[in-house]
mmCIF file of C-alpha atoms and ligand atoms in Angstrom:
data_model
loop_
_atom_site.group_PDB
_atom_site.id
_atom_site.type_symbol
_atom_site.label_atom_id
_atom_site.label_comp_id
_atom_site.label_asym_id
_atom_site.label_seq_id
_atom_site.Cartn_x
_atom_site.Cartn_y
_atom_site.Cartn_z
ATOM 1 C CA MET A 415 120.255 165.471 -10.301
ATOM 2 C CA THR A 416 123.110 163.725 -8.574
ATOM 3 C CA PHE A 417 122.980 161.511 -5.582
ATOM 4 C CA SER A 418 125.801 161.340 -3.100
ATOM 5 C CA ALA A 419 126.714 157.948 -1.777
ATOM 6 C CA SER A 420 124.590 157.173 1.260
ATOM 7 C CA ALA A 421 126.345 157.440 4.596
ATOM 8 C CA ALA A 422 127.407 154.231 6.312
ATOM 9 C CA PRO A 423 124.667 152.900 8.615
ATOM 10 C CA ALA A 424 124.930 154.009 12.235
ATOM 11 C CA PRO A 425 126.628 151.306 14.318
ATOM 12 C CA ALA A 426 124.285 149.099 16.329
ATOM 13 C CA MET A 427 126.360 149.480 19.482
ATOM 14 C CA PRO A 428 126.680 152.726 21.401
ATOM 15 C CA PRO A 429 130.180 153.751 22.465
ATOM 16 C CA LEU A 430 130.583 152.548 26.049
ATOM 17 C CA ALA A 431 132.859 151.515 28.885
ATOM 18 C CA GLU A 432 133.288 147.892 29.906
ATOM 19 C CA LEU A 433 133.722 147.862 33.685
ATOM 20 C CA HIS A 434 133.332 144.190 34.579
ATOM 21 C CA LEU A 435 135.756 142.016 32.679
ATOM 22 C CA HIS A 436 138.167 139.333 33.905
ATOM 23 C CA ILE A 437 141.049 139.236 31.450
ATOM 24 C CA GLU A 438 141.629 135.536 32.172
ATOM 25 C CA GLY A 439 138.000 134.962 31.196
ATOM 26 C CA THR A 440 138.727 136.202 27.674
ATOM 27 C CA LEU A 441 141.000 133.228 26.948
ATOM 28 C CA GLU A 442 139.294 131.545 23.982
ATOM 29 C CA PRO A 443 139.635 127.776 23.363
ATOM 30 C CA GLU A 444 141.701 128.380 20.188
ATOM 31 C CA LEU A 445 144.183 130.532 22.112
ATOM 32 C CA ILE A 446 144.321 127.962 24.933
ATOM 33 C CA PHE A 447 145.468 125.345 22.409
ATOM 34 C CA ALA A 448 147.885 127.742 20.684
ATOM 35 C CA LEU A 449 149.531 128.754 23.978
ATOM 36 C CA ALA A 450 149.681 125.140 25.171
ATOM 37 C CA GLU A 451 151.584 124.244 22.028
ATOM 38 C CA ARG A 452 153.888 127.264 22.306
ATOM 39 C CA ASN A 453 154.729 126.370 25.918
ATOM 40 C CA GLY A 454 154.881 122.595 25.514
ATOM 41 C CA ILE A 455 151.979 122.044 27.895
ATOM 42 C CA GLU A 456 149.870 118.919 27.629
ATOM 43 C CA LEU A 457 146.179 119.747 27.967
ATOM 44 C CA PRO A 458 143.686 117.267 29.444
ATOM 45 C CA TYR A 459 141.518 117.671 26.315
ATOM 46 C CA ALA A 460 142.223 115.870 23.025
ATOM 47 C CA ASP A 461 140.924 118.711 20.860
ATOM 48 C CA LEU A 462 138.890 121.912 20.708
ATOM 49 C CA ASP A 463 135.571 120.057 20.660
ATOM 50 C CA GLU A 464 136.447 118.179 23.827
ATOM 51 C CA LEU A 465 137.360 121.436 25.539
ATOM 52 C CA ARG A 466 134.230 123.224 24.283
ATOM 53 C CA ALA A 467 132.079 120.370 25.621
ATOM 54 C CA ARG A 468 133.140 121.437 29.132
ATOM 55 C CA TYR A 469 131.527 124.884 28.851
ATOM 56 C CA GLU A 470 128.299 123.770 30.522
ATOM 57 C CA PHE A 471 128.096 125.227 34.010
ATOM 58 C CA SER A 472 125.715 124.526 36.854
ATOM 59 C CA ASP A 473 126.897 127.291 39.165
ATOM 60 C CA LEU A 474 129.783 129.686 39.817
ATOM 61 C CA GLN A 475 132.125 126.998 41.196
ATOM 62 C CA SER A 476 131.692 124.693 38.188
ATOM 63 C CA PHE A 477 132.824 127.585 35.977
ATOM 64 C CA LEU A 478 135.692 128.596 38.275
ATOM 65 C CA ASP A 479 137.118 125.052 38.162
ATOM 66 C CA LEU A 480 137.556 125.251 34.362
ATOM 67 C CA TYR A 481 138.582 128.933 34.420
ATOM 68 C CA TYR A 482 141.489 128.228 36.816
ATOM 69 C CA ALA A 483 142.493 124.997 35.043
ATOM 70 C CA ASN A 484 142.752 126.749 31.664
ATOM 71 C CA MET A 485 145.102 129.391 33.088
ATOM 72 C CA SER A 486 147.874 126.764 33.094
ATOM 73 C CA VAL A 487 148.731 127.787 29.514
ATOM 74 C CA LEU A 488 149.610 131.361 30.600
ATOM 75 C CA GLN A 489 153.336 131.191 31.299
ATOM 76 C CA THR A 490 155.213 134.117 29.752
ATOM 77 C CA GLU A 491 154.713 137.859 29.459
ATOM 78 C CA ALA A 492 153.958 137.321 25.778
ATOM 79 C CA ASP A 493 151.130 134.909 26.674
ATOM 80 C CA PHE A 494 149.470 137.492 28.933
ATOM 81 C CA ALA A 495 150.012 140.241 26.343
ATOM 82 C CA ASP A 496 148.583 138.149 23.482
ATOM 83 C CA MET A 497 145.476 137.290 25.519
ATOM 84 C CA THR A 498 144.967 140.950 26.414
ATOM 85 C CA ARG A 499 145.415 142.190 22.832
ATOM 86 C CA ALA A 500 142.925 139.612 21.553
ATOM 87 C CA TYR A 501 140.346 140.953 24.026
ATOM 88 C CA LEU A 502 141.019 144.592 23.105
ATOM 89 C CA ARG A 503 140.706 143.897 19.378
ATOM 90 C CA ARG A 504 137.361 142.157 19.866
ATOM 91 C CA ALA A 505 136.142 144.763 22.379
ATOM 92 C CA ALA A 506 136.856 147.600 19.930
ATOM 93 C CA ALA A 507 134.556 145.890 17.417
ATOM 94 C CA ALA A 508 131.898 145.700 20.167
ATOM 95 C CA GLY A 509 131.865 149.470 20.723
ATOM 96 C CA VAL A 510 134.058 149.488 23.844
ATOM 97 C CA ARG A 511 135.911 152.831 24.138
ATOM 98 C CA HIS A 512 137.166 152.410 27.699
ATOM 99 C CA ALA A 513 137.816 149.198 29.655
ATOM 100 C CA GLU A 514 138.557 148.637 33.333
ATOM 101 C CA ILE A 515 140.049 145.193 33.370
ATOM 102 C CA MET A 516 140.406 142.823 36.311
ATOM 103 C CA MET A 517 143.166 140.266 36.576
ATOM 104 C CA ASP A 518 143.644 137.599 39.265
ATOM 105 C CA PRO A 519 147.304 137.910 40.417
ATOM 106 C CA GLN A 520 147.019 135.218 43.110
ATOM 107 C CA ALA A 521 145.831 132.652 40.564
ATOM 108 C CA HIS A 522 149.157 133.045 38.730
ATOM 109 C CA VAL A 523 151.520 133.412 41.683
ATOM 110 C CA ASP A 524 150.025 130.320 43.322
ATOM 111 C CA ARG A 525 150.900 128.170 40.298
ATOM 112 C CA GLY A 526 154.467 129.471 40.148
ATOM 113 C CA VAL A 527 154.219 132.284 37.607
ATOM 114 C CA PRO A 528 156.074 135.374 38.887
ATOM 115 C CA LEU A 529 153.803 138.311 39.695
ATOM 116 C CA ALA A 530 155.825 140.593 37.401
ATOM 117 C CA THR A 531 155.367 138.217 34.446
ATOM 118 C CA ALA A 532 151.579 138.290 34.737
ATOM 119 C CA VAL A 533 151.233 141.989 35.521
ATOM 120 C CA ASN A 534 153.785 143.234 32.992
ATOM 121 C CA GLY A 535 152.329 141.060 30.236
ATOM 122 C CA VAL A 536 148.798 142.428 30.683
ATOM 123 C CA ALA A 537 150.043 145.966 31.347
ATOM 124 C CA SER A 538 152.209 146.071 28.210
ATOM 125 C CA ALA A 539 149.179 145.384 26.013
ATOM 126 C CA LEU A 540 147.094 147.925 27.924
ATOM 127 C CA ALA A 541 149.782 150.592 27.537
ATOM 128 C CA ALA A 542 149.421 150.404 23.744
ATOM 129 C CA SER A 543 145.641 150.053 23.760
ATOM 130 C CA GLU A 544 144.550 153.628 23.173
ATOM 131 C CA ALA A 545 146.877 154.030 20.166
ATOM 132 C CA GLU A 546 146.256 150.537 18.800
ATOM 133 C CA PHE A 547 142.536 150.049 19.464
ATOM 134 C CA GLY A 548 141.162 153.439 20.552
ATOM 135 C CA ILE A 549 140.342 151.980 23.988
ATOM 136 C CA SER A 550 141.551 153.735 27.126
ATOM 137 C CA THR A 551 142.124 151.304 29.975
ATOM 138 C CA GLY A 552 142.624 150.785 33.681
ATOM 139 C CA LEU A 553 143.941 147.646 35.405
ATOM 140 C CA ILE A 554 142.338 146.305 38.593
ATOM 141 C CA ALA A 555 143.894 143.596 40.794
ATOM 142 C CA ALA A 556 141.115 141.253 41.895
ATOM 143 C CA PHE A 557 141.672 139.139 44.995
ATOM 144 C CA LEU A 558 140.345 135.614 45.414
ATOM 145 C CA ARG A 559 137.856 135.654 48.265
ATOM 146 C CA ASP A 560 138.171 131.914 48.907
ATOM 147 C CA LEU A 561 141.824 132.484 49.857
ATOM 148 C CA SER A 562 142.881 134.153 53.101
ATOM 149 C CA GLU A 563 143.048 137.904 53.664
ATOM 150 C CA GLU A 564 146.696 137.369 54.609
ATOM 151 C CA SER A 565 147.456 135.983 51.146
ATOM 152 C CA ALA A 566 145.717 138.981 49.540
ATOM 153 C CA LEU A 567 147.641 141.440 51.712
ATOM 154 C CA ILE A 568 150.982 139.866 50.760
ATOM 155 C CA VAL A 569 150.215 140.168 47.032
ATOM 156 C CA LEU A 570 148.872 143.715 47.418
ATOM 157 C CA GLU A 571 152.102 144.763 49.163
ATOM 158 C CA GLU A 572 154.112 143.194 46.331
ATOM 159 C CA LEU A 573 152.044 145.048 43.738
ATOM 160 C CA LEU A 574 152.608 148.324 45.582
ATOM 161 C CA ALA A 575 156.329 147.640 46.005
ATOM 162 C CA MET A 576 156.783 146.966 42.282
ATOM 163 C CA ASP A 577 154.734 150.074 41.456
ATOM 164 C CA ALA A 578 152.339 147.980 39.363
ATOM 165 C CA PRO A 579 150.152 150.156 37.120
ATOM 166 C CA ILE A 580 146.899 149.287 38.894
ATOM 167 C CA ILE A 581 144.089 151.778 39.510
ATOM 168 C CA GLY A 582 142.195 149.704 42.051
ATOM 169 C CA ILE A 583 141.354 146.401 43.679
ATOM 170 C CA GLY A 584 138.402 144.035 43.405
ATOM 171 C CA LEU A 585 137.168 140.819 45.016
ATOM 172 C CA ASP A 586 136.120 137.786 42.993
ATOM 173 C CA SER A 587 135.939 133.947 42.963
ATOM 174 C CA ALA A 588 133.705 131.803 45.217
ATOM 175 C CA GLU A 589 131.329 134.222 46.913
ATOM 176 C CA VAL A 590 129.088 132.255 49.277
ATOM 177 C CA GLY A 591 130.785 131.745 52.638
ATOM 178 C CA ASN A 592 133.437 134.378 51.873
ATOM 179 C CA PRO A 593 131.734 137.623 52.926
ATOM 180 C CA PRO A 594 133.126 141.151 52.612
ATOM 181 C CA SER A 595 133.828 141.209 56.370
ATOM 182 C CA LYS A 596 136.764 138.843 55.700
ATOM 183 C CA PHE A 597 138.633 141.583 53.786
ATOM 184 C CA ILE A 598 138.314 144.767 55.837
ATOM 185 C CA ARG A 599 142.077 145.163 56.386
ATOM 186 C CA LEU A 600 142.801 144.552 52.694
ATOM 187 C CA TYR A 601 140.420 147.317 51.637
ATOM 188 C CA ASP A 602 141.708 149.667 54.361
ATOM 189 C CA ARG A 603 145.230 149.179 53.034
ATOM 190 C CA ALA A 604 144.209 149.674 49.401
ATOM 191 C CA ARG A 605 142.279 152.855 50.290
ATOM 192 C CA GLU A 606 145.296 154.182 52.197
ATOM 193 C CA ALA A 607 147.410 153.495 49.060
ATOM 194 C CA GLY A 608 145.045 155.652 46.995
ATOM 195 C CA LEU A 609 143.475 152.786 45.032
ATOM 196 C CA ARG A 610 139.880 152.675 43.780
ATOM 197 C CA LEU A 611 137.672 150.009 45.370
ATOM 198 C CA ILE A 612 135.216 147.570 43.809
ATOM 199 C CA ALA A 613 133.957 144.098 44.787
ATOM 200 C CA HIS A 614 131.772 141.315 43.449
ATOM 201 C CA ALA A 615 128.692 141.065 45.672
ATOM 202 C CA GLY A 616 125.192 139.701 45.279
ATOM 203 C CA GLU A 617 126.009 137.396 42.356
ATOM 204 C CA GLU A 618 125.401 134.087 44.176
ATOM 205 C CA GLY A 619 125.780 135.604 47.629
ATOM 206 C CA PRO A 620 122.937 137.321 49.507
ATOM 207 C CA ALA A 621 121.885 140.967 49.387
ATOM 208 C CA SER A 622 123.586 141.493 52.768
ATOM 209 C CA TYR A 623 126.966 141.041 51.020
ATOM 210 C CA VAL A 624 126.137 144.105 48.889
ATOM 211 C CA THR A 625 125.362 146.129 52.016
ATOM 212 C CA ASP A 626 128.546 144.896 53.702
ATOM 213 C CA ALA A 627 130.709 145.646 50.651
ATOM 214 C CA LEU A 628 129.434 149.239 50.816
ATOM 215 C CA ASP A 629 129.603 149.689 54.584
ATOM 216 C CA LEU A 630 132.612 147.577 55.599
ATOM 217 C CA LEU A 631 134.817 147.784 52.497
ATOM 218 C CA LYS A 632 133.540 151.186 51.314
ATOM 219 C CA VAL A 633 133.546 150.104 47.679
ATOM 220 C CA GLU A 634 132.651 152.612 44.977
ATOM 221 C CA ARG A 635 131.079 150.065 42.616
ATOM 222 C CA ILE A 636 129.462 146.658 42.978
ATOM 223 C CA ASP A 637 130.149 143.893 40.452
ATOM 224 C CA HIS A 638 126.885 142.031 39.659
ATOM 225 C CA GLY A 639 124.709 143.038 42.642
ATOM 226 C CA ILE A 640 121.596 141.463 41.116
ATOM 227 C CA ARG A 641 120.478 139.871 44.377
ATOM 228 C CA CYS A 642 119.968 143.367 45.814
ATOM 229 C CA MET A 643 116.490 143.025 44.312
ATOM 230 C CA GLU A 644 115.585 140.739 47.246
ATOM 231 C CA ASP A 645 115.950 143.637 49.713
ATOM 232 C CA THR A 646 113.621 146.613 49.154
ATOM 233 C CA ALA A 647 115.469 148.891 51.563
ATOM 234 C CA LEU A 648 118.772 148.134 49.849
ATOM 235 C CA VAL A 649 117.286 148.877 46.421
ATOM 236 C CA ALA A 650 116.072 152.249 47.728
ATOM 237 C CA ARG A 651 119.533 153.000 49.093
ATOM 238 C CA LEU A 652 121.335 151.970 45.887
ATOM 239 C CA ALA A 653 118.953 154.152 43.871
ATOM 240 C CA GLU A 654 119.372 157.102 46.242
ATOM 241 C CA GLU A 655 123.187 156.836 46.270
ATOM 242 C CA GLN A 656 123.355 155.876 42.569
ATOM 243 C CA VAL A 657 125.859 153.129 43.366
ATOM 244 C CA PRO A 658 127.051 151.673 40.049
ATOM 245 C CA LEU A 659 126.178 148.001 39.515
ATOM 246 C CA THR A 660 128.134 146.257 36.742
ATOM 247 C CA VAL A 661 125.580 143.711 35.550
ATOM 248 C CA CYS A 662 126.520 140.748 33.322
ATOM 249 C CA PRO A 663 123.320 139.191 31.914
ATOM 250 C CA LEU A 664 124.742 136.304 29.831
ATOM 251 C CA SER A 665 127.031 135.365 32.730
ATOM 252 C CA ASN A 666 124.051 135.224 35.097
ATOM 253 C CA VAL A 667 122.218 132.871 32.726
ATOM 254 C CA ARG A 668 125.211 130.597 32.121
ATOM 255 C CA LEU A 669 125.949 130.276 35.850
ATOM 256 C CA GLY A 670 122.314 129.664 36.767
ATOM 257 C CA ALA A 671 121.807 132.855 38.791
ATOM 258 C CA VAL A 672 118.745 133.402 36.560
ATOM 259 C CA ASP A 673 116.945 130.739 34.516
ATOM 260 C CA THR A 674 116.774 132.536 31.167
ATOM 261 C CA LEU A 675 117.589 135.988 29.825
ATOM 262 C CA ALA A 676 113.860 136.773 29.876
ATOM 263 C CA ASP A 677 113.943 136.233 33.661
ATOM 264 C CA HIS A 678 116.822 138.662 34.183
ATOM 265 C CA PRO A 679 116.101 141.480 36.662
ATOM 266 C CA LEU A 680 117.786 144.169 34.512
ATOM 267 C CA PRO A 681 114.488 145.789 33.387
ATOM 268 C CA ALA A 682 113.275 145.843 37.010
ATOM 269 C CA MET A 683 116.605 147.323 38.090
ATOM 270 C CA LEU A 684 116.238 150.084 35.493
ATOM 271 C CA ASP A 685 112.654 150.706 36.609
ATOM 272 C CA ALA A 686 113.865 151.018 40.201
ATOM 273 C CA GLY A 687 116.224 153.816 39.110
ATOM 274 C CA LEU A 688 119.410 151.830 39.756
ATOM 275 C CA ASN A 689 122.674 152.859 38.111
ATOM 276 C CA VAL A 690 123.234 149.719 36.032
ATOM 277 C CA CYS A 691 125.482 149.027 33.084
ATOM 278 C CA VAL A 692 125.992 145.897 30.963
ATOM 279 C CA ASN A 693 129.244 143.930 30.773
ATOM 280 C CA SER A 694 130.565 140.576 29.577
ATOM 281 C CA ASP A 695 132.368 139.258 32.738
ATOM 282 C CA ASP A 696 134.161 136.260 31.116
ATOM 283 C CA PRO A 697 133.234 136.465 27.426
ATOM 284 C CA ALA A 698 135.090 133.312 26.345
ATOM 285 C CA TYR A 699 133.031 131.263 28.795
ATOM 286 C CA PHE A 700 129.574 132.862 28.848
ATOM 287 C CA GLY A 701 128.545 133.121 25.219
ATOM 288 C CA GLY A 702 129.851 136.445 24.142
ATOM 289 C CA HIS A 703 131.160 139.951 24.496
ATOM 290 C CA VAL A 704 129.318 143.089 25.528
ATOM 291 C CA ASP A 705 127.716 143.464 22.082
ATOM 292 C CA ASP A 706 126.367 139.911 22.363
ATOM 293 C CA ASN A 707 124.878 140.823 25.752
ATOM 294 C CA PHE A 708 123.215 143.879 24.195
ATOM 295 C CA ALA A 709 121.925 141.818 21.242
ATOM 296 C CA GLY A 710 120.361 139.297 23.627
ATOM 297 C CA LEU A 711 118.756 142.035 25.733
ATOM 298 C CA LYS A 712 117.402 143.801 22.657
ATOM 299 C CA ALA A 713 115.923 140.550 21.351
ATOM 300 C CA VAL A 714 114.285 139.593 24.652
ATOM 301 C CA PHE A 715 113.247 142.966 26.090
ATOM 302 C CA GLY A 716 113.049 145.082 22.923
ATOM 303 C CA PHE A 717 115.312 147.768 24.387
ATOM 304 C CA GLY A 718 115.341 150.836 22.134
ATOM 305 C CA THR A 719 117.817 153.676 21.685
ATOM 306 C CA ASP A 720 116.734 155.356 24.949
ATOM 307 C CA VAL A 721 117.619 152.323 27.098
ATOM 308 C CA LEU A 722 120.869 151.693 25.215
ATOM 309 C CA GLU A 723 121.799 155.345 25.804
ATOM 310 C CA THR A 724 121.062 154.987 29.531
ATOM 311 C CA LEU A 725 123.136 151.802 29.847
ATOM 312 C CA ALA A 726 126.086 153.191 27.861
ATOM 313 C CA GLY A 727 125.910 156.550 29.660
ATOM 314 C CA ASN A 728 125.883 154.806 33.043
ATOM 315 C CA SER A 729 128.974 152.802 32.078
ATOM 316 C CA ILE A 730 130.891 155.924 31.061
ATOM 317 C CA ARG A 731 129.831 157.948 34.122
ATOM 318 C CA SER A 732 130.603 155.024 36.489
ATOM 319 C CA SER A 733 134.147 154.522 35.209
ATOM 320 C CA PHE A 734 137.298 155.790 36.876
ATOM 321 C CA ILE A 735 138.444 157.850 33.853
ATOM 322 C CA THR A 736 139.436 161.494 33.881
ATOM 323 C CA ALA A 737 136.698 164.095 33.471
ATOM 324 C CA GLU A 738 138.253 165.012 30.129
ATOM 325 C CA ARG A 739 138.044 161.476 28.707
ATOM 326 C CA ARG A 740 134.558 161.054 30.160
ATOM 327 C CA ASP A 741 133.345 164.163 28.334
ATOM 328 C CA VAL A 742 134.838 162.915 25.057
ATOM 329 C CA LEU A 743 133.016 159.585 25.392
ATOM 330 C CA LEU A 744 129.729 161.207 26.445
ATOM 331 C CA ALA A 745 129.944 163.453 23.360
ATOM 332 C CA GLU A 746 130.501 160.334 21.213
ATOM 333 C CA LEU A 747 127.447 158.779 22.818
ATOM 334 C CA ASP A 748 125.388 161.910 22.040
ATOM 335 C CA ALA A 749 126.505 161.696 18.404
ATOM 336 C CA TRP A 750 125.557 157.999 18.300
ATOM 337 C CA VAL A 751 122.071 158.755 19.649
ATOM 338 C CA ARG A 752 121.529 161.489 17.019
ATOM 339 C CA ALA A 753 122.696 159.110 14.270
ATOM 340 C CA GLN A 754 120.022 156.583 15.299
ATOM 341 C CA GLY A 755 117.438 159.091 13.938
HETATM 342 N N1 HPA B 1077 132.332 135.658 39.546
HETATM 343 C C1 HPA B 1077 133.222 135.502 40.525
HETATM 344 N N2 HPA B 1077 134.507 135.339 40.286
HETATM 345 C C2 HPA B 1077 134.930 135.330 39.028
HETATM 346 C C3 HPA B 1077 134.060 135.489 37.982
HETATM 347 C C4 HPA B 1077 132.687 135.655 38.248
HETATM 348 O O1 HPA B 1077 131.825 135.804 37.361
HETATM 349 N N3 HPA B 1077 134.804 135.435 36.840
HETATM 350 C C5 HPA B 1077 136.080 135.271 37.217
HETATM 351 N N4 HPA B 1077 136.173 135.195 38.530
HETATM 352 ZN ZN1 ZN B 1078 133.000 138.889 37.470
#
């Protein structure tokens, strides 16, 4: 009797789409130092340990301060491309098969980096992503909600004029005090230009920001949205309309939106029938990529194959990919489920 070699074990991660990812939040400390050296930039940290010691956050703003400061090392197209490729390589190992990636154009323009440098650098890496890493991609321009709507409109017009390869717009940065109502004209203009619409809402801000993002900005997806759980009527609406919520559990813990992973509302959101998926947000800052988020959730909540299938399926169905690509990824997910036995 002969035995054939046993098949490789089924991968722990289902194939999925990552829909909530800030490319600038993938900048790892090692790359920050490497780019600083390449560009002759003096960092305010003596070494990696001193930089890593700053990754303790009390709230969203304390993270944003470091996130914006570290961007100073991004100067050339090659810098943006190298950062993007490093994310894609790591994401492929995490099971990501499609990624919709936000970048913050205003954060670069405002410190003197030309818009084309930032956009072309990221876009050049994305253009090669499917061939190089097996990850299809889309680029989303996220606008900083603590800046004026006028500033956002100027940058959006520049992006449109240069025919930047963006599929949509988002809204990020300091949420509280910067409600969706501040950006109605921006979203009207983006919609008129044929762009897809998403926005951060209900991360630190109240549930009413989620409602307003839907009603005033007419967004198709909500980034985070966890504070919707404080409004029963809103939860019922989100469940009824199956509005996608791109949840980022490790981010919520690191920024103090929830105390511990065990306190995260994700299981309650699933129970309420919400269309949730799991994402990494800013993996270099929040303790890991999407596979690390899944590992934490599995450890704390004991999620089995059925929940992982739901979360991965939601991510694929909530993406802005073509129906053809969606069907390919859903078939891969089916195959993954069968391989789990
Ligand atoms: N929230 C808001 N703005 C951001 C984030 C975030 O998690 N990451 C980068 N910009
Ligand atoms: Zn985010």
